[in-house]
JSON list of C-alpha atoms in Angstrom, two decimals:
[
{"chain": "S", "resi": 1, "resn": "MET", "atom": "CA", "xyz": [-48.20, -20.42, -67.92]},
{"chain": "S", "resi": 2, "resn": "ARG", "atom": "CA", "xyz": [-48.86, -18.54, -71.13]},
{"chain": "S", "resi": 3, "resn": "ARG", "atom": "CA", "xyz": [-49.44, -14.88, -70.98]},
{"chain": "S", "resi": 4, "resn": "HIS", "atom": "CA", "xyz": [-53.02, -13.69, -71.66]},
{"chain": "S", "resi": 5, "resn": "ARG", "atom": "CA", "xyz": [-53.38, -11.89, -74.77]},
{"chain": "S", "resi": 6, "resn": "GLY", "atom": "CA", "xyz": [-56.21, -9.40, -75.44]},
{"chain": "S", "resi": 7, "resn": "ALA", "atom": "CA", "xyz": [-58.53, -9.27, -78.44]},
{"chain": "S", "resi": 8, "resn": "ALA", "atom": "CA", "xyz": [-56.83, -6.12, -79.76]},
{"chain": "S", "resi": 9, "resn": "GLU", "atom": "CA", "xyz": [-53.45, -7.76, -79.58]},
{"chain": "S", "resi": 10, "resn": "SER", "atom": "CA", "xyz": [-54.57, -11.12, -81.15]},
{"chain": "S", "resi": 11, "resn": "LEU", "atom": "CA", "xyz": [-56.51, -9.43, -84.06]},
{"chain": "S", "resi": 12, "resn": "GLY", "atom": "CA", "xyz": [-53.78, -6.93, -84.64]},
{"chain": "S", "resi": 13, "resn": "GLN", "atom": "CA", "xyz": [-51.21, -9.74, -84.99]},
{"chain": "S", "resi": 14, "resn": "ILE", "atom": "CA", "xyz": [-53.41, -11.57, -87.51]},
{"chain": "S", "resi": 15, "resn": "VAL", "atom": "CA", "xyz": [-53.79, -8.36, -89.64]},
{"chain": "S", "resi": 16, "resn": "LEU", "atom": "CA", "xyz": [-50.17, -7.36, -89.62]},
{"chain": "S", "resi": 17, "resn": "ALA", "atom": "CA", "xyz": [-48.98, -10.96, -90.41]},
{"chain": "S", "resi": 18, "resn": "PHE", "atom": "CA", "xyz": [-51.21, -11.25, -93.50]},
{"chain": "S", "resi": 19, "resn": "GLU", "atom": "CA", "xyz": [-50.59, -7.76, -94.45]},
{"chain": "S", "resi": 20, "resn": "SER", "atom": "CA", "xyz": [-46.74, -8.34, -94.45]},
{"chain": "S", "resi": 21, "resn": "ILE", "atom": "CA", "xyz": [-47.07, -11.01, -97.24]},
{"chain": "S", "resi": 22, "resn": "ILE", "atom": "CA", "xyz": [-49.12, -8.59, -99.38]},
{"chain": "S", "resi": 23, "resn": "VAL", "atom": "CA", "xyz": [-46.59, -5.72, -98.66]},
{"chain": "S", "resi": 24, "resn": "PHE", "atom": "CA", "xyz": [-43.69, -8.08, -99.72]},
{"chain": "S", "resi": 25, "resn": "LEU", "atom": "CA", "xyz": [-45.50, -8.93, -102.89]},
{"chain": "S", "resi": 26, "resn": "GLY", "atom": "CA", "xyz": [-46.24, -5.18, -103.44]},
{"chain": "S", "resi": 27, "resn": "GLY", "atom": "CA", "xyz": [-42.51, -4.51, -103.30]},
{"chain": "S", "resi": 28, "resn": "LEU", "atom": "CA", "xyz": [-42.00, -7.13, -105.98]},
{"chain": "S", "resi": 29, "resn": "ALA", "atom": "CA", "xyz": [-44.71, -5.39, -108.05]},
{"chain": "S", "resi": 30, "resn": "ILE", "atom": "CA", "xyz": [-42.75, -2.06, -107.70]},
{"chain": "S", "resi": 31, "resn": "TYR", "atom": "CA", "xyz": [-39.62, -3.83, -108.81]},
{"chain": "S", "resi": 32, "resn": "GLY", "atom": "CA", "xyz": [-41.33, -5.42, -111.81]},
{"chain": "S", "resi": 33, "resn": "LEU", "atom": "CA", "xyz": [-43.17, -2.36, -113.02]},
{"chain": "S", "resi": 34, "resn": "LYS", "atom": "CA", "xyz": [-40.05, -0.22, -112.68]},
{"chain": "S", "resi": 35, "resn": "VAL", "atom": "CA", "xyz": [-42.09, 2.67, -111.20]},
{"chain": "S", "resi": 36, "resn": "LEU", "atom": "CA", "xyz": [-39.36, 4.15, -108.96]},
{"chain": "S", "resi": 37, "resn": "PRO", "atom": "CA", "xyz": [-38.18, 7.58, -110.03]},
{"chain": "S", "resi": 38, "resn": "ALA", "atom": "CA", "xyz": [-35.28, 8.08, -112.38]},
{"chain": "S", "resi": 39, "resn": "GLY", "atom": "CA", "xyz": [-32.02, 7.49, -110.70]},
{"chain": "S", "resi": 40, "resn": "ILE", "atom": "CA", "xyz": [-33.34, 4.92, -108.17]},
{"chain": "S", "resi": 41, "resn": "GLU", "atom": "CA", "xyz": [-32.55, 1.29, -109.03]},
{"chain": "S", "resi": 42, "resn": "PRO", "atom": "CA", "xyz": [-35.72, -0.87, -109.44]},
{"chain": "S", "resi": 43, "resn": "TRP", "atom": "CA", "xyz": [-34.39, -3.46, -106.92]},
{"chain": "S", "resi": 44, "resn": "TRP", "atom": "CA", "xyz": [-34.97, -0.83, -104.20]},
{"chain": "S", "resi": 45, "resn": "GLY", "atom": "CA", "xyz": [-38.63, -1.73, -104.61]},
{"chain": "S", "resi": 46, "resn": "ILE", "atom": "CA", "xyz": [-37.87, -5.27, -103.30]},
{"chain": "S", "resi": 47, "resn": "VAL", "atom": "CA", "xyz": [-35.84, -3.78, -100.47]},
{"chain": "S", "resi": 48, "resn": "ALA", "atom": "CA", "xyz": [-38.63, -1.45, -99.49]},
{"chain": "S", "resi": 49, "resn": "GLY", "atom": "CA", "xyz": [-41.29, -4.17, -99.64]},
{"chain": "S", "resi": 50, "resn": "ALA", "atom": "CA", "xyz": [-39.20, -6.57, -97.56]},
{"chain": "S", "resi": 51, "resn": "ALA", "atom": "CA", "xyz": [-38.22, -3.97, -94.99]},
{"chain": "S", "resi": 52, "resn": "LEU", "atom": "CA", "xyz": [-41.93, -2.84, -94.52]},
{"chain": "S", "resi": 53, "resn": "ALA", "atom": "CA", "xyz": [-43.06, -6.47, -94.25]},
{"chain": "S", "resi": 54, "resn": "LEU", "atom": "CA", "xyz": [-40.27, -7.19, -91.70]},
{"chain": "S", "resi": 55, "resn": "LEU", "atom": "CA", "xyz": [-41.27, -4.18, -89.65]},
{"chain": "S", "resi": 56, "resn": "MET", "atom": "CA", "xyz": [-44.89, -5.35, -89.78]},
{"chain": "S", "resi": 57, "resn": "LEU", "atom": "CA", "xyz": [-43.92, -8.71, -88.30]},
{"chain": "S", "resi": 58, "resn": "LEU", "atom": "CA", "xyz": [-41.74, -7.16, -85.64]},
{"chain": "S", "resi": 59, "resn": "THR", "atom": "CA", "xyz": [-44.56, -4.81, -84.71]},
{"chain": "S", "resi": 60, "resn": "SER", "atom": "CA", "xyz": [-46.99, -7.73, -84.27]},
{"chain": "S", "resi": 61, "resn": "GLY", "atom": "CA", "xyz": [-44.83, -8.79, -81.46]},
{"chain": "S", "resi": 62, "resn": "VAL", "atom": "CA", "xyz": [-45.11, -5.60, -79.52]},
{"chain": "S", "resi": 63, "resn": "LEU", "atom": "CA", "xyz": [-48.77, -4.96, -79.78]},
{"chain": "S", "resi": 64, "resn": "ARG", "atom": "CA", "xyz": [-49.23, -5.46, -75.99]},
{"chain": "S", "resi": 65, "resn": "HIS", "atom": "CA", "xyz": [-47.89, -1.95, -75.62]},
{"chain": "S", "resi": 66, "resn": "ARG", "atom": "CA", "xyz": [-49.77, 1.17, -76.62]},
{"chain": "S", "resi": 67, "resn": "TRP", "atom": "CA", "xyz": [-46.86, 2.40, -78.60]},
{"chain": "S", "resi": 68, "resn": "GLY", "atom": "CA", "xyz": [-46.98, -0.87, -80.64]},
{"chain": "S", "resi": 69, "resn": "ILE", "atom": "CA", "xyz": [-50.46, 0.05, -81.81]},
{"chain": "S", "resi": 70, "resn": "ALA", "atom": "CA", "xyz": [-49.29, 3.49, -82.83]},
{"chain": "S", "resi": 71, "resn": "VAL", "atom": "CA", "xyz": [-46.42, 1.96, -84.73]},
{"chain": "S", "resi": 72, "resn": "GLY", "atom": "CA", "xyz": [-49.03, -0.17, -86.53]},
{"chain": "S", "resi": 73, "resn": "TRP", "atom": "CA", "xyz": [-51.04, 2.91, -87.46]},
{"chain": "S", "resi": 74, "resn": "ALA", "atom": "CA", "xyz": [-47.76, 4.64, -88.83]},
{"chain": "S", "resi": 75, "resn": "LEU", "atom": "CA", "xyz": [-47.11, 1.46, -90.92]},
{"chain": "S", "resi": 76, "resn": "GLN", "atom": "CA", "xyz": [-50.55, 1.76, -92.37]},
{"chain": "S", "resi": 77, "resn": "VAL", "atom": "CA", "xyz": [-49.75, 5.33, -93.42]},
{"chain": "S", "resi": 78, "resn": "VAL", "atom": "CA", "xyz": [-46.55, 4.33, -94.86]},
{"chain": "S", "resi": 79, "resn": "LEU", "atom": "CA", "xyz": [-48.30, 1.62, -97.06]},
{"chain": "S", "resi": 80, "resn": "ALA", "atom": "CA", "xyz": [-50.80, 4.20, -98.20]},
{"chain": "S", "resi": 81, "resn": "LEU", "atom": "CA", "xyz": [-48.05, 6.46, -99.33]},
{"chain": "S", "resi": 82, "resn": "GLY", "atom": "CA", "xyz": [-46.85, 3.52, -101.45]},
{"chain": "S", "resi": 83, "resn": "GLY", "atom": "CA", "xyz": [-49.98, 4.22, -103.48]},
{"chain": "S", "resi": 84, "resn": "ILE", "atom": "CA", "xyz": [-48.21, 7.17, -105.02]},
{"chain": "S", "resi": 85, "resn": "LEU", "atom": "CA", "xyz": [-46.05, 4.61, -106.96]},
{"chain": "S", "resi": 86, "resn": "VAL", "atom": "CA", "xyz": [-48.53, 2.02, -107.51]},
{"chain": "S", "resi": 87, "resn": "PRO", "atom": "CA", "xyz": [-52.23, 2.88, -107.17]},
{"chain": "S", "resi": 88, "resn": "ALA", "atom": "CA", "xyz": [-53.19, -0.70, -106.29]},
{"chain": "S", "resi": 89, "resn": "LEU", "atom": "CA", "xyz": [-51.20, -0.22, -103.13]},
{"chain": "S", "resi": 90, "resn": "LEU", "atom": "CA", "xyz": [-53.79, 2.37, -102.11]},
{"chain": "S", "resi": 91, "resn": "ILE", "atom": "CA", "xyz": [-56.51, -0.23, -102.43]},
{"chain": "S", "resi": 92, "resn": "VAL", "atom": "CA", "xyz": [-54.54, -2.62, -100.25]},
{"chain": "S", "resi": 93, "resn": "ALA", "atom": "CA", "xyz": [-53.84, 0.17, -97.71]},
{"chain": "S", "resi": 94, "resn": "VAL", "atom": "CA", "xyz": [-57.66, 0.83, -97.52]},
{"chain": "S", "resi": 95, "resn": "VAL", "atom": "CA", "xyz": [-58.62, -2.75, -97.08]},
{"chain": "S", "resi": 96, "resn": "PHE", "atom": "CA", "xyz": [-55.93, -3.59, -94.52]},
{"chain": "S", "resi": 97, "resn": "GLY", "atom": "CA", "xyz": [-56.33, -0.17, -92.89]},
{"chain": "S", "resi": 98, "resn": "GLY", "atom": "CA", "xyz": [-59.92, -1.01, -92.33]},
{"chain": "S", "resi": 99, "resn": "MET", "atom": "CA", "xyz": [-59.00, -4.27, -90.87]},
{"chain": "S", "resi": 100, "resn": "TRP", "atom": "CA", "xyz": [-56.39, -2.67, -88.71]},
{"chain": "S", "resi": 101, "resn": "ALA", "atom": "CA", "xyz": [-58.91, -0.02, -87.39]},
{"chain": "S", "resi": 102, "resn": "TYR", "atom": "CA", "xyz": [-61.46, -2.70, -86.62]},
{"chain": "S", "resi": 103, "resn": "ALA", "atom": "CA", "xyz": [-58.86, -4.88, -84.90]},
{"chain": "S", "resi": 104, "resn": "THR", "atom": "CA", "xyz": [-57.49, -2.23, -82.61]},
{"chain": "S", "resi": 105, "resn": "ILE", "atom": "CA", "xyz": [-60.77, -0.28, -82.01]},
{"chain": "S", "resi": 106, "resn": "LYS", "atom": "CA", "xyz": [-63.15, -3.16, -81.57]},
{"chain": "S", "resi": 107, "resn": "GLY", "atom": "CA", "xyz": [-60.44, -5.33, -79.87]},
{"chain": "S", "resi": 108, "resn": "ALA", "atom": "CA", "xyz": [-59.83, -2.69, -77.28]},
{"chain": "S", "resi": 109, "resn": "SER", "atom": "CA", "xyz": [-63.62, -2.43, -76.70]},
{"chain": "S", "resi": 110, "resn": "LEU", "atom": "CA", "xyz": [-63.74, -6.25, -76.28]},
{"chain": "S", "resi": 111, "resn": "ASP", "atom": "CA", "xyz": [-60.75, -6.10, -73.80]},
{"chain": "S", "resi": 112, "resn": "ARG", "atom": "CA", "xyz": [-62.44, -3.41, -71.77]},
{"chain": "S", "resi": 113, "resn": "ARG", "atom": "CA", "xyz": [-65.75, -5.38, -71.68]},
{"chain": "S", "resi": 114, "resn": "ASN", "atom": "CA", "xyz": [-63.91, -8.57, -70.63]},
{"chain": "S", "resi": 115, "resn": "ALA", "atom": "CA", "xyz": [-61.97, -6.71, -67.80]},
{"chain": "S", "resi": 116, "resn": "ARG", "atom": "CA", "xyz": [-65.32, -5.33, -66.51]},
{"chain": "S", "resi": 117, "resn": "LEU", "atom": "CA", "xyz": [-67.02, -8.65, -66.54]},
{"chain": "S", "resi": 118, "resn": "MET", "atom": "CA", "xyz": [-63.98, -10.30, -64.82]},
{"chain": "S", "resi": 119, "resn": "SER", "atom": "CA", "xyz": [-64.08, -7.62, -62.08]},
{"chain": "S", "resi": 120, "resn": "GLU", "atom": "CA", "xyz": [-67.71, -8.05, -61.66]},
{"chain": "S", "resi": 121, "resn": "ALA", "atom": "CA", "xyz": [-67.26, -11.83, -61.39]},
{"chain": "S", "resi": 122, "resn": "ASN", "atom": "CA", "xyz": [-64.66, -11.41, -58.74]},
{"chain": "S", "resi": 123, "resn": "THR", "atom": "CA", "xyz": [-66.69, -8.85, -56.59]},
{"chain": "S", "resi": 124, "resn": "SER", "atom": "CA", "xyz": [-69.98, -10.69, -56.72]},
{"chain": "S", "resi": 125, "resn": "ASN", "atom": "CA", "xyz": [-68.78, -13.92, -55.05]},
{"chain": "S", "resi": 126, "resn": "GLY", "atom": "CA", "xyz": [-69.30, -12.61, -51.60]},
{"chain": "S", "resi": 127, "resn": "ASP", "atom": "CA", "xyz": [-66.03, -11.32, -50.82]}
]
């Protein structure tokens, strides 16, 4: 039998999976625009984008834990800091950060409501 996933976990996984694609492409943009400080090879942009994308995918697998949600928030901050190098990444961070906030906050609210409804249904059957 499959494990039940809550709304926060499901929505968070969707956001992080799609965001990881954009983050990898952002790493390619950093490489192509050669915006890294002097002395840092441009290919490190690809490495950073790929590493952050991989971390997002790995984090999507541990969202059932509270610390997984916290790691997701930290990854949103790291992406926003990328806006220092490429301002367009700040726009990406705001858009996906908003989706992440909705997924985690509203998802947790839905999970609490569903748990309450389930407990009410279990206690109202005459037991």
